[in-house]
CSV table of C-alpha atoms and ligand atoms in Angstrom, one decimal:
chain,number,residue,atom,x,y,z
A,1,UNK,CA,47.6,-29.6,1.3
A,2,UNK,CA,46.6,-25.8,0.3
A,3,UNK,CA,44.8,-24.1,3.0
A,4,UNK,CA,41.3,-24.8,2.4
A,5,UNK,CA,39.8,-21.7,3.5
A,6,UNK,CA,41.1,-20.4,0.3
A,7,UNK,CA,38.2,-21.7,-1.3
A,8,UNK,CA,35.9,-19.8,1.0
A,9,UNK,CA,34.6,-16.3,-0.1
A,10,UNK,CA,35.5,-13.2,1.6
A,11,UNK,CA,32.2,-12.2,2.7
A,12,UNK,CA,32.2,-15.4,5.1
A,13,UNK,CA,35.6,-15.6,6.4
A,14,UNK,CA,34.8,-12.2,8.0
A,15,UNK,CA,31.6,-13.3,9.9
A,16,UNK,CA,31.9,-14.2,13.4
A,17,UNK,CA,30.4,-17.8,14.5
A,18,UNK,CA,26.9,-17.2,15.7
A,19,UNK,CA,26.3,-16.7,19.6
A,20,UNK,CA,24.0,-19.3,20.0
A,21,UNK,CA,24.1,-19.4,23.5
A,22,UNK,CA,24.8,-22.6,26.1
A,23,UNK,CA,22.9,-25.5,26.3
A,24,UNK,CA,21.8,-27.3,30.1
A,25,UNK,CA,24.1,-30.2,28.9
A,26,UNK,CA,27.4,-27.8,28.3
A,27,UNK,CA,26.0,-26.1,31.3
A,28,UNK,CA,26.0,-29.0,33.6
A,29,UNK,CA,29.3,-30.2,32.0
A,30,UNK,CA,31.5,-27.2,32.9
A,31,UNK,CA,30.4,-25.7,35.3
A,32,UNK,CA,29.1,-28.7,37.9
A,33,UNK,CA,25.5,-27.0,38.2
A,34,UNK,CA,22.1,-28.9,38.6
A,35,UNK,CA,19.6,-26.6,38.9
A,36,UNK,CA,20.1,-24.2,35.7
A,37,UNK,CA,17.8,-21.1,35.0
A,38,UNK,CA,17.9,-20.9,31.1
A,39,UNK,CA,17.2,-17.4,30.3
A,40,UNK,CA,19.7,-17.1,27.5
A,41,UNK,CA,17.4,-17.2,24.5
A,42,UNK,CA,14.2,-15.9,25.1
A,43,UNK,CA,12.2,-19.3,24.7
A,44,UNK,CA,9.2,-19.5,26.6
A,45,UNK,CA,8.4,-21.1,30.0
A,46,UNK,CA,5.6,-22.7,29.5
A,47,UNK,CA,6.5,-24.8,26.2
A,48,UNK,CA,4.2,-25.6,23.3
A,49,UNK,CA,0.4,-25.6,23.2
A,50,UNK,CA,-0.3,-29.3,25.2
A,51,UNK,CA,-2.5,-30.0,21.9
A,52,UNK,CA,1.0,-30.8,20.8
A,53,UNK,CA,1.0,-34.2,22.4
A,54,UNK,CA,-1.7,-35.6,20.3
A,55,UNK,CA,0.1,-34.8,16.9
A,56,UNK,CA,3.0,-36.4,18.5
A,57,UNK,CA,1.2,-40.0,18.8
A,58,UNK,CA,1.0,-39.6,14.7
A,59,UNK,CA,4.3,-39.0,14.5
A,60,UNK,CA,5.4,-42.1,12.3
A,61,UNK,CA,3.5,-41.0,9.7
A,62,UNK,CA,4.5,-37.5,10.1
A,63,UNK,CA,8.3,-38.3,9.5
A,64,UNK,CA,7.3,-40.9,6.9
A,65,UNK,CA,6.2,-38.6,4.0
A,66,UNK,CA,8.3,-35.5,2.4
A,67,UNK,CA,6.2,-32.4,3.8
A,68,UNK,CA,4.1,-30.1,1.7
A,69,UNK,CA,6.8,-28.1,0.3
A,70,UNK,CA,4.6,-25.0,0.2
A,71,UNK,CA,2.9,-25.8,4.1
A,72,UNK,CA,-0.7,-24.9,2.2
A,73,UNK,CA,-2.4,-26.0,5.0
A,74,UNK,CA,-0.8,-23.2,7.5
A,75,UNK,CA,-0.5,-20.9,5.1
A,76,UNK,CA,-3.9,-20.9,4.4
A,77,UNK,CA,-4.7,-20.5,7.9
A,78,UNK,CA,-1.9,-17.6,8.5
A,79,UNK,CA,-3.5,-16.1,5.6
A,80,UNK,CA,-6.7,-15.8,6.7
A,81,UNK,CA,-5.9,-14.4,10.0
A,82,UNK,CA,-4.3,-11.7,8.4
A,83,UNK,CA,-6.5,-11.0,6.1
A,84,UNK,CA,-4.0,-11.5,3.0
A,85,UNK,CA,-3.7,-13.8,0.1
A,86,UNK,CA,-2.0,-17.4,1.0
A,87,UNK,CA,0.3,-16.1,-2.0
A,88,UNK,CA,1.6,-13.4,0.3
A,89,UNK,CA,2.3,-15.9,3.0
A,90,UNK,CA,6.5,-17.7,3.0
A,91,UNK,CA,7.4,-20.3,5.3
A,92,UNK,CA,11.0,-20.4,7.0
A,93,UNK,CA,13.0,-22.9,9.0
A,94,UNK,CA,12.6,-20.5,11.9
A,95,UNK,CA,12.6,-16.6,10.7
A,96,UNK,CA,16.0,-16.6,10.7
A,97,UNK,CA,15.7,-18.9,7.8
A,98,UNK,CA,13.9,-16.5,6.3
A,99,UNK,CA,16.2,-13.3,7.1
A,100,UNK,CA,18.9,-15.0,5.2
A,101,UNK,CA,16.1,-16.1,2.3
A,102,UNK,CA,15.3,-12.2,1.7
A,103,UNK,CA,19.1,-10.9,2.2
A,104,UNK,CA,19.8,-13.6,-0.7
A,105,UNK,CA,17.3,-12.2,-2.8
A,106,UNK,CA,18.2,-8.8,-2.8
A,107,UNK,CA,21.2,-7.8,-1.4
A,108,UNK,CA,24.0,-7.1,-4.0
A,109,UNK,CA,27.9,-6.7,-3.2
A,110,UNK,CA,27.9,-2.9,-1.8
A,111,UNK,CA,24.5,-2.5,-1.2
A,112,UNK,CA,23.4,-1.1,2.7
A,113,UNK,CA,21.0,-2.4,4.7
A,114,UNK,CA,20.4,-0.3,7.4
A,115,UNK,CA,19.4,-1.3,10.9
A,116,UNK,CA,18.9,-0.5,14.6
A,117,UNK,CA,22.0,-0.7,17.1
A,118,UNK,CA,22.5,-3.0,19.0
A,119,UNK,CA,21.4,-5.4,16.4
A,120,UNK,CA,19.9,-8.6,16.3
A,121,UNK,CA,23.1,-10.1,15.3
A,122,UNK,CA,21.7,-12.6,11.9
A,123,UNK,CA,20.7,-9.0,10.4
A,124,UNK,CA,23.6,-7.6,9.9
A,125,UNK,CA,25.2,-11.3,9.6
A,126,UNK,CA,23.6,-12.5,6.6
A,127,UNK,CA,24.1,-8.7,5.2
A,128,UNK,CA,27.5,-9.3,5.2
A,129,UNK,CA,27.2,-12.6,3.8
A,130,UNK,CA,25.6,-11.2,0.6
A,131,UNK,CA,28.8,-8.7,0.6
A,132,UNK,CA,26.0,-6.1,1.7
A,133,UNK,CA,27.4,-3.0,4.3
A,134,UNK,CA,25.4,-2.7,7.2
A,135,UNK,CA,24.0,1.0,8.2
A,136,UNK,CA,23.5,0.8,11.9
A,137,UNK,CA,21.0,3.3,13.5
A,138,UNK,CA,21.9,3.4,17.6
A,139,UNK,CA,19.6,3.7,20.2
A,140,UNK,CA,19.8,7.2,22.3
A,141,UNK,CA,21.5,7.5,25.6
A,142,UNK,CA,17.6,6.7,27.1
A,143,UNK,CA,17.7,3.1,25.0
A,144,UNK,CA,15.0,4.6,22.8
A,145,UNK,CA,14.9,4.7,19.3
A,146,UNK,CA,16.7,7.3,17.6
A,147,UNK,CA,13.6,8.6,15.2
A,148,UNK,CA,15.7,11.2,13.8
A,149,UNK,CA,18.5,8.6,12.9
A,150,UNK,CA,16.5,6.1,11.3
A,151,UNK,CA,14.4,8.9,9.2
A,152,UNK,CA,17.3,10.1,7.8
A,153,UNK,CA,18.9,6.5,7.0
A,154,UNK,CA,15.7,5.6,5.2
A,155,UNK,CA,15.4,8.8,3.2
A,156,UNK,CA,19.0,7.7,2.2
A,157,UNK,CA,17.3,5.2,0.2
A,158,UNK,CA,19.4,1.9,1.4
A,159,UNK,CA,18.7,-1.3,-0.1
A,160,UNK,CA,16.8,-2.7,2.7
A,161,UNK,CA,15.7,-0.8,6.0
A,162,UNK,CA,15.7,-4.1,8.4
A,163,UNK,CA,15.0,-4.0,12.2
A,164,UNK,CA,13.2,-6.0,15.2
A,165,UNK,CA,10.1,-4.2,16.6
A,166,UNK,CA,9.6,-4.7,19.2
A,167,UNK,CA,13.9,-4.4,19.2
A,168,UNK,CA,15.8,-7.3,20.1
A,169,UNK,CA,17.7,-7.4,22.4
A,170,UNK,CA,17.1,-3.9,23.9
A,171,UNK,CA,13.1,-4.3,24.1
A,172,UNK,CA,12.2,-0.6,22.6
A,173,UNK,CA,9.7,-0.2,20.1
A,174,UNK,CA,8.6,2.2,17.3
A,175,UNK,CA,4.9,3.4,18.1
A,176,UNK,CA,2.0,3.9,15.6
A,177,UNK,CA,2.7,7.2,14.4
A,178,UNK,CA,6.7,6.6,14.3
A,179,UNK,CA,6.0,3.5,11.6
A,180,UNK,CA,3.9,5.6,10.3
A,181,UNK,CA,6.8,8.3,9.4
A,182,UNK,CA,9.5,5.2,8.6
A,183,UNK,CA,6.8,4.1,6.1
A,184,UNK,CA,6.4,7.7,4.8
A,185,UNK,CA,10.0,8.0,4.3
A,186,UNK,CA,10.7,4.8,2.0
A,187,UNK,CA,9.8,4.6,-2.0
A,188,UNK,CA,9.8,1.4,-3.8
A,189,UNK,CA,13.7,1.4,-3.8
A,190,UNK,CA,14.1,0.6,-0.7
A,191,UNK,CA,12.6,-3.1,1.1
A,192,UNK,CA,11.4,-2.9,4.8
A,193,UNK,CA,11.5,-5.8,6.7
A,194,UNK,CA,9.9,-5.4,10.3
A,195,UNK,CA,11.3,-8.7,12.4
A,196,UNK,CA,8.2,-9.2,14.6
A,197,UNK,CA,9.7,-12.0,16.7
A,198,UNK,CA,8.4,-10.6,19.9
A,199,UNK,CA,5.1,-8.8,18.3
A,200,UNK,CA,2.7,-11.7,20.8
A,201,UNK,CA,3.9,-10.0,23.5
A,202,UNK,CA,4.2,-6.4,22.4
A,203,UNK,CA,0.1,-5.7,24.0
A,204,UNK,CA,-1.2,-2.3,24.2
A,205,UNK,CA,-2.3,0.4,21.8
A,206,UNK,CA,1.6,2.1,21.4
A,207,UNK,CA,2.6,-0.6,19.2
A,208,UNK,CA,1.7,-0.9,15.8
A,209,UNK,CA,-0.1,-3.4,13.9
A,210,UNK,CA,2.1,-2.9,11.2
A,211,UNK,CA,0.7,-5.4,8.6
A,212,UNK,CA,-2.2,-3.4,8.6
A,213,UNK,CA,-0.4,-0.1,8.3
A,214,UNK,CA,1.4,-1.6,5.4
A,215,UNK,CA,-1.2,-3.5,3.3
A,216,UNK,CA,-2.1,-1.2,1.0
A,217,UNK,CA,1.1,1.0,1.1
A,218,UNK,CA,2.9,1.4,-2.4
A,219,UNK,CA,6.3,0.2,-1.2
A,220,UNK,CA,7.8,-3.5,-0.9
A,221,UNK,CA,7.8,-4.8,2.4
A,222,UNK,CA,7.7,-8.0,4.7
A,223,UNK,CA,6.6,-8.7,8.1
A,224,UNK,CA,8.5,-11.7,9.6
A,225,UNK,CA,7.2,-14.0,13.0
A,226,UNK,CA,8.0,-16.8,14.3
A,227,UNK,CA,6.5,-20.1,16.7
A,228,UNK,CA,9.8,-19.9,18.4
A,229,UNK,CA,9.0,-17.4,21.1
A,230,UNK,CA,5.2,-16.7,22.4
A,231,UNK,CA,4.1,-20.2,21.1
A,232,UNK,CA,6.9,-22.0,22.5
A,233,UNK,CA,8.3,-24.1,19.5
A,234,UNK,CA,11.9,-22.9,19.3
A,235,UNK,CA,12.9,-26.4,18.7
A,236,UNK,CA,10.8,-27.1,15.8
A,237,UNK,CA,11.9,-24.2,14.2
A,238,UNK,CA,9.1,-22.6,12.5
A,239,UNK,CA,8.5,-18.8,11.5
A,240,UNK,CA,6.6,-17.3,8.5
A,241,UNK,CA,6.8,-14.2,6.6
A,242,UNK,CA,4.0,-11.8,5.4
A,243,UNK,CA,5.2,-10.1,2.1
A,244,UNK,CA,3.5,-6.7,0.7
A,245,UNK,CA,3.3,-8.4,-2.8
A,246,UNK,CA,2.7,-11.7,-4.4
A,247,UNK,CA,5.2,-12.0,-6.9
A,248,UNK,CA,8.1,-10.8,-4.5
A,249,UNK,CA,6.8,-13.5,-2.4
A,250,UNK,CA,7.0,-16.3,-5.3
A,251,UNK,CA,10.5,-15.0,-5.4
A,252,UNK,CA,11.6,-15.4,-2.2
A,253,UNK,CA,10.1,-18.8,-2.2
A,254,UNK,CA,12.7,-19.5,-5.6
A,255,UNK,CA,15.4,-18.8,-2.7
A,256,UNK,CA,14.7,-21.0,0.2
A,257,UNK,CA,15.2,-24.9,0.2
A,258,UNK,CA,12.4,-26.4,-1.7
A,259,UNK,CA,11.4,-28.7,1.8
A,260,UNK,CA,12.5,-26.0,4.2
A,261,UNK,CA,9.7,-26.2,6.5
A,262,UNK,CA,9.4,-29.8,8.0
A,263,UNK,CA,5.7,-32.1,8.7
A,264,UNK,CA,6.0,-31.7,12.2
A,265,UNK,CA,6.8,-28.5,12.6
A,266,UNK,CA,3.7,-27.5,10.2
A,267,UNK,CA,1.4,-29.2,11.9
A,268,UNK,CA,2.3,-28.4,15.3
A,269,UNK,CA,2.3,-24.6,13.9
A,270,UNK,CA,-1.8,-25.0,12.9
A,271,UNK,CA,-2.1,-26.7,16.4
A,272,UNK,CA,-0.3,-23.6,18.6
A,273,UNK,CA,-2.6,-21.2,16.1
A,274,UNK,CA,-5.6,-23.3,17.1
A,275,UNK,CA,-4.7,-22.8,21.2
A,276,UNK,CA,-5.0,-18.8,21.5
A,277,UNK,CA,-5.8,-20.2,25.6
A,278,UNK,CA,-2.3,-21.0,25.6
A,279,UNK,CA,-0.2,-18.2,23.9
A,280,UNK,CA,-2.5,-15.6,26.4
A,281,UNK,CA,-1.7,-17.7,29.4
A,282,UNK,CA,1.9,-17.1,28.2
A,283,UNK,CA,2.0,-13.6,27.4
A,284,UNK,CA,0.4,-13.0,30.7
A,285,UNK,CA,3.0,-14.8,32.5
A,286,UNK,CA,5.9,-13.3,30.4
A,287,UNK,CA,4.4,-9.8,31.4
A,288,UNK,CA,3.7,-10.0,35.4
A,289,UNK,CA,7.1,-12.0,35.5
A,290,UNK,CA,9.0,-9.4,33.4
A,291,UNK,CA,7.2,-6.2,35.9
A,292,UNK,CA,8.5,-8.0,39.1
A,293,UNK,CA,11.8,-8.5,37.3
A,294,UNK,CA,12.0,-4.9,36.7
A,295,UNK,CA,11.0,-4.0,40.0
A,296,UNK,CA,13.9,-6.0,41.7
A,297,UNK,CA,16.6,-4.7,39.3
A,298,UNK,CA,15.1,-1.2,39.3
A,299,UNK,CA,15.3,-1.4,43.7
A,300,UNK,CA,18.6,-2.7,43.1
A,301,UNK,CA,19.7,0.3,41.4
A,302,UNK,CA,20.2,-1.4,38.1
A,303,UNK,CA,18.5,0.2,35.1
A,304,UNK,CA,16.5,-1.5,32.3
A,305,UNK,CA,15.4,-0.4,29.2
A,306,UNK,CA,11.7,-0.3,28.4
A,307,UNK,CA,11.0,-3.7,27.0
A,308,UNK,CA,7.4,-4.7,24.9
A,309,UNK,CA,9.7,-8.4,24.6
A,310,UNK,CA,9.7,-11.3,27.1
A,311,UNK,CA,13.3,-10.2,28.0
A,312,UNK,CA,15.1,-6.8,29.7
A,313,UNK,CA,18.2,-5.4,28.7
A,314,UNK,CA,20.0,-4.6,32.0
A,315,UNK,CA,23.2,-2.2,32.3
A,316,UNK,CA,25.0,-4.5,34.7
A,317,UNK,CA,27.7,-1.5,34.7
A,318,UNK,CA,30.3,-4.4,34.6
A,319,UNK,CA,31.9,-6.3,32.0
A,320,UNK,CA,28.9,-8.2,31.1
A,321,UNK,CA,30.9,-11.1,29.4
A,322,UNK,CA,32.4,-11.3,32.9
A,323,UNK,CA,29.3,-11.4,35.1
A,324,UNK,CA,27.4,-14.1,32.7
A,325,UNK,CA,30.9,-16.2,34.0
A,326,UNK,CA,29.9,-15.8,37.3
A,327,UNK,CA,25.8,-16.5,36.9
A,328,UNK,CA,26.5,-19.5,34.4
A,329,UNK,CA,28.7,-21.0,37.5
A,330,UNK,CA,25.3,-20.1,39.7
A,331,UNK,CA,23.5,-22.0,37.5
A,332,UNK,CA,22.4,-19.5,35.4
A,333,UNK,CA,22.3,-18.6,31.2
A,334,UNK,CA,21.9,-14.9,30.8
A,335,UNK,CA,23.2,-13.0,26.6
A,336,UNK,CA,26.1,-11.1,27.9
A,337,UNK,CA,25.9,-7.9,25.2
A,338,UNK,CA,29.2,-7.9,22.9
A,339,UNK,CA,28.8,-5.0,20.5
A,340,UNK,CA,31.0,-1.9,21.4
A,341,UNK,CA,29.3,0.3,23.2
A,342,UNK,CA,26.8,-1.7,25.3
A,343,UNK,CA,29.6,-4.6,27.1
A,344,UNK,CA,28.0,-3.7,30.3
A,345,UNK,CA,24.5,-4.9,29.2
A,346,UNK,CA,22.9,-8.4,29.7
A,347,UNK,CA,19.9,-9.3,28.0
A,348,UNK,CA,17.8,-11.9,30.1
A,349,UNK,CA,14.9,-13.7,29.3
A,350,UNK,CA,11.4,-13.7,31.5
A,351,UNK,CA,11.7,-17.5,32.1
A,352,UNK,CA,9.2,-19.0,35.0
A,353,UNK,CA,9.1,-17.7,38.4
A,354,UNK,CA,11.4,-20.2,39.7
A,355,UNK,CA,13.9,-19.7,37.2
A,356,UNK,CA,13.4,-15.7,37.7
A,357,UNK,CA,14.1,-16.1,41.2
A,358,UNK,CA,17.0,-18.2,40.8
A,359,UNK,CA,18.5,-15.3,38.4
A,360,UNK,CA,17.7,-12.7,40.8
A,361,UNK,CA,19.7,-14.7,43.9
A,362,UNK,CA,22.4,-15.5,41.4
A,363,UNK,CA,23.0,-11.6,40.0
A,364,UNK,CA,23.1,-10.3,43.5
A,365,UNK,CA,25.0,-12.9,45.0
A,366,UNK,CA,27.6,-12.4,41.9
A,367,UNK,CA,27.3,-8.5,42.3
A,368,UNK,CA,28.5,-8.9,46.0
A,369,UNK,CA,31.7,-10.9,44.2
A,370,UNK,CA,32.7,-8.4,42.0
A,371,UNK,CA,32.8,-4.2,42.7
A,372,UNK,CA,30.2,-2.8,40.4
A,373,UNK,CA,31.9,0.7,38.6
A,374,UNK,CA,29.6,3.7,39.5
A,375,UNK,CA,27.0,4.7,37.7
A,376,UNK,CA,28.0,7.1,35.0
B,401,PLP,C1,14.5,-15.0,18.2
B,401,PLP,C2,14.5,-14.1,17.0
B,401,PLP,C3,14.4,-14.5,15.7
B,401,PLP,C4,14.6,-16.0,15.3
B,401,PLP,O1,13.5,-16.7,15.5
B,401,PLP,P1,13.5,-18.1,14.9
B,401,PLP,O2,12.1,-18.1,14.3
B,401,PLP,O3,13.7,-19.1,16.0
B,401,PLP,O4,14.5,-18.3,13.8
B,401,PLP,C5,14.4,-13.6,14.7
B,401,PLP,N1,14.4,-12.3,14.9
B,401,PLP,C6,14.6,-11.8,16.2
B,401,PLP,C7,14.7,-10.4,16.4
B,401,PLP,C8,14.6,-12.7,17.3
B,401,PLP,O5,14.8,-12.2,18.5
């Protein structure tokens, strides 16, 4: 038989298989561990809303029936929160779903998207899918963001400026008055697409409502979010996008799967919007746990980057793909960084206390393993 792969383009040969991370069972399986700190993917400690449970007693009817392809009922209540028109609200099988429903609609063969570095890998992924080139804007030498960079990128008029604020995984963040000099830059050529995965926890008055900032601003743009980190529903795969305008919206929605978006997941979306007790309680948490992380790292001698996420990107000043080796046999999931440049980084997730402990015995008990190189 011809090779098969013939038959697949280009653009997707070159991709690299997503990093998905481990799960506990391939965990347990390889490397004999029973107590596993999971702080691989930034999911949240404390789990879904407990309203949840009730929703899940109706759950034969909830799987019976083909969900409401549109999710009305949630975007109606998404839109009103916002203050926009349901119209301007798209629903997404997770906002990754949703990445890859925008890079489909308007990224051609050759076209740049531009975007911060280190990247939130599905960014530049689906980019490439589409035959797009990726622009990447890096972070200084301080892990901040390089304002002068990314001015000049969007003034080169790419397709699509997309980034994570705050920025996954590195945690920085553009303030106010910096959005307000991206937004200043950009003309109707260009699409912005702020990723707000982490936007729950980003508290304080140096980061940006930036659907406000935007609404009545003369260029296309879309704010994503997502259930999957503050509000704990990673596994039901929910996330929504705000779009500047309408009819790009109705556009976007010609792009997606017409049932993208399933029952459960849409109700047990209106049910986490409807327990703001909860997604405080967790933000909270995430911050006090992520201080006394930094803390212990910082009187360790380890340096983070400023983070407005439930995670901290730590220079490990090893090989980073070796050290998460050496925690996952300690019972512990960290995102070893990959991209040239920052292979000495981990990125680890604020989990529960417990689980923060556990990763802060396991990194200097691996540390003592291995000899760190100096600091540059
Ligand atoms: C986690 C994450 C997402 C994906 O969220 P889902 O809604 O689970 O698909 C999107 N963007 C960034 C930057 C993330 O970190």
């Amino acid at each position: 038989m011809a090779d098969p792969s013939s038959l697949i383009r280009g653009e997707i040969r070159s991709i690299p298989p997503y990093n998905a991370g481990l799960t506990l069972e391939e965990v347990r399986a390889t490397y004999h561990v029973d107590t596993i700190a999971k702080l691989g993917s930034n999911e949240n400690p404390l789990g879904p809303s407990p309203a949840l449970r009730r929703l899940f007693s109706d759950i034969g009817e909830l799987a019976r029936l083909y969900p409401d392809p549109q999710g009305r009922a949630l975007c109606t209540r998404l839109a009103a929160g916002f203050g926009v028109d349901s119209r301007q609200v798209i629903l997404g099988n997770g906002s990754e779903d949703l990445i890859g429903v925008i890079c489909r609609s308007v990224v051609r063969p050759g076209d740049t998207v531009a975007t911060l570095y280190p990247s939130f890998p599905l960014h530049e992924d689906y980019t490439a899918l589409m035959g797009g080139r990726i622009e990447r804007v890096p972070v200084t030498d301080d892990l901040t963001i390089d304002m002068a960079a990314l001015l000049a990128a969007a003034a080169r008029k790419p397709r699509m400026l997309m980034f994570s604020n705050p920025m996954n995984p590195v945690g920085c963040w553009l303030t106010p008055d910096e959005l307000a000099a991206v937004i200043a830059a950009l003309d109707g050529e260009t699409l912005l697409v702020i990723d707000e995965a982490y936007a729950e926890y980003a508290v304080g008055d140096d980061y940006p409502s930036a659907i406000d900032m935007l609404r009545e601003k003369d260029i296309p743009w879309v704010v994503l979010r997502t259930f999957s980190k503050a509000y704990g529903l990673a596994g039901l795969r929910i996330g929504y996008g705000i779009v500047g305008d309408g009819g790009l919206c109705d556009f976007f929605n010609r792009a997606r799967t017409p049932f993208n978006t399933n029952a459960i997941a849409q109700a047990s979306a209106i049910a986490a919007l409807d327990d703001l007790a909860h997604l405080q309680q967790s933000v909270t948490a995430a911050l006090e746990e992520r201080e006394r992380m930094r803390t212990a790292l910082a009187a360790a001698g380890y340096r983070t980057a400023p983070s407005k996420g439930n995670f901290l990107f730590v220079d490990a000043r090893r090989n980073a793909s070796e050290l998460a080796v050496a925690l996952l046999e300690r019972g512990v999931i960290v995102k070893p960084w990959k991209q040239p440049g920052f292979e000495t980084f981990i990125r680890v997730s604020i989990g529960a206390r417990e689980e923060n402990d556990h990763f802060l015995r396991a990194f200097k008990d691996a540390e003592s393993m291995a000899t760190a190189t100096p600091a540059k």
